[in-house]
Short mmCIF file of C-alpha atoms in Angstrom, two decimals:
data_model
loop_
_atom_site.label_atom_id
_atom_site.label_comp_id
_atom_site.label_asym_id
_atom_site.label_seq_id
_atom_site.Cartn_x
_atom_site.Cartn_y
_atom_site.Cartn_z
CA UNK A 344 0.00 0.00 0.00
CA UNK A 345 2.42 2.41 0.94
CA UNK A 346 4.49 1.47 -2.44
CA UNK A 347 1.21 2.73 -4.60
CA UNK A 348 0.89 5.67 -2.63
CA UNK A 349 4.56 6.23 -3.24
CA UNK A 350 4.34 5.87 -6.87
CA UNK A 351 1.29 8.16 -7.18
CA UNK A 352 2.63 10.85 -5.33
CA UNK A 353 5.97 10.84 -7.90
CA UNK A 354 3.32 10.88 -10.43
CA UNK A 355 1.25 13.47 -9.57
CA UNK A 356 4.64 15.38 -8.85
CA UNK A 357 6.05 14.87 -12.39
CA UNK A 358 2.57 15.67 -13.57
CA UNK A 359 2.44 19.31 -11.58
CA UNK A 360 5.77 19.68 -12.45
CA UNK A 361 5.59 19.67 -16.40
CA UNK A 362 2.17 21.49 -15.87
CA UNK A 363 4.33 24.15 -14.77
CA UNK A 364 6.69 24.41 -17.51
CA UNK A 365 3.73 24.33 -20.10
CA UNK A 366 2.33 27.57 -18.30
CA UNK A 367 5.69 29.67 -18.86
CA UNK A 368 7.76 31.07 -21.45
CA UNK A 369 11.86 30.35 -21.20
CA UNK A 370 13.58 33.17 -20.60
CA UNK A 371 15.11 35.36 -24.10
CA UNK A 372 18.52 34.12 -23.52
CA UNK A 373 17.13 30.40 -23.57
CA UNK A 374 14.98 31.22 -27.20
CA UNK A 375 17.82 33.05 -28.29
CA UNK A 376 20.28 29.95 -27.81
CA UNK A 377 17.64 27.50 -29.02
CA UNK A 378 17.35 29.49 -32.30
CA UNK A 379 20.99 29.59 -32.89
CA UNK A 380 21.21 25.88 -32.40
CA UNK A 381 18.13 24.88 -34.54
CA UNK A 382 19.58 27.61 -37.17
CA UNK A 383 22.79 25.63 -37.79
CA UNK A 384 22.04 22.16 -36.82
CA UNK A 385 19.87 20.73 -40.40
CA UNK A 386 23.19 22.19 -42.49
CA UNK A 387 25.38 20.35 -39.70
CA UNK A 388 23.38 17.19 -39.83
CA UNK A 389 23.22 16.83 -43.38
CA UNK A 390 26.98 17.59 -43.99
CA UNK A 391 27.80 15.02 -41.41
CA UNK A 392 25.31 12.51 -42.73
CA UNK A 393 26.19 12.70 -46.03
CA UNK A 394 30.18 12.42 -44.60
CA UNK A 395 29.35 9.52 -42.88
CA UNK A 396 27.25 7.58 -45.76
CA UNK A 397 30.25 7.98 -47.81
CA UNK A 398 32.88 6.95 -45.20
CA UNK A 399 32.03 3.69 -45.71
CA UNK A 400 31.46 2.80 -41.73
CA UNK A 401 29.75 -0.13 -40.37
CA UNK A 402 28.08 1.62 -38.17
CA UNK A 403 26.84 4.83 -40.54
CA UNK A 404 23.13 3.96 -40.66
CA UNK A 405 23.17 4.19 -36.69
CA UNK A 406 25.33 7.48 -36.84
CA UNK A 407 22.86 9.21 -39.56
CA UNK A 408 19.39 8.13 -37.49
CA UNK A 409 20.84 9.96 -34.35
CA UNK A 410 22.03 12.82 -36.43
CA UNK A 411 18.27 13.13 -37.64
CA UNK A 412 16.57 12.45 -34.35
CA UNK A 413 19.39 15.38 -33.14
CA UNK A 414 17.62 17.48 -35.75
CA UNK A 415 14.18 16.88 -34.94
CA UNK A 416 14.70 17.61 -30.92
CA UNK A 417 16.12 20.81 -31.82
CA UNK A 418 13.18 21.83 -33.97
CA UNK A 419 11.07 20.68 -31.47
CA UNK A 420 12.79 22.46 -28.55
CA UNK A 421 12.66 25.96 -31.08
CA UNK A 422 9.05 25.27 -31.31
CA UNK A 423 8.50 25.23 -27.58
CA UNK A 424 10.91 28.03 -27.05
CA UNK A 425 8.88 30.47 -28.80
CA UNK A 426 5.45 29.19 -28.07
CA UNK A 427 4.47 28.20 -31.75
CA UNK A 428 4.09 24.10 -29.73
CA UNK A 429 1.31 25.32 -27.83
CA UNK A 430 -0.29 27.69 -30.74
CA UNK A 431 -0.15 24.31 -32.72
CA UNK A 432 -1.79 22.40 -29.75
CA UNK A 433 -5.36 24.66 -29.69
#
């Protein structure tokens, strides 16, 4: 019993918590740095995928996924930084 109550309560914490985060806007210097990383990271992540599919390496279809899932977190995290995630969420 007290193991369920336990794991509610870290639930319902987590859940407050990213309630929270939903509510606010990140500061300018955090959307300013989130903009300069989404603004160079596609050119980045293509150069370096295209690098790495010539290279030859065993392990280049592995590299190239994380480049791309690299690319779409920093899209997303631009999104969120300047509030177009929740304009696309209503």
């Amino acid at each position: 019993m007290k193991k369920k109550v336990l794991e509610w309560l870290a639930v319902l914490t987590l859940a407050f918590a990213v309630s929270g985060c939903a509510t606010s806007q990140p500061p300018e210097e955090i959307r300013s740095a989130v903009s300069v990383i989404n603004r160079y990271t596609a050119e980045y992540v293509t150069e370096a995928n295209k690098a790495l599919t010539e290279s030859g390496r065993a392990d280049a279809g592995r590299l190239v996924g994380i480049g791309m899932r690299l690319q779409m977190a920093a899209n997303a995290l631009d999104r969120w930084a300047n509030g177009k995630e929740t304009e696309a969420a209503k």
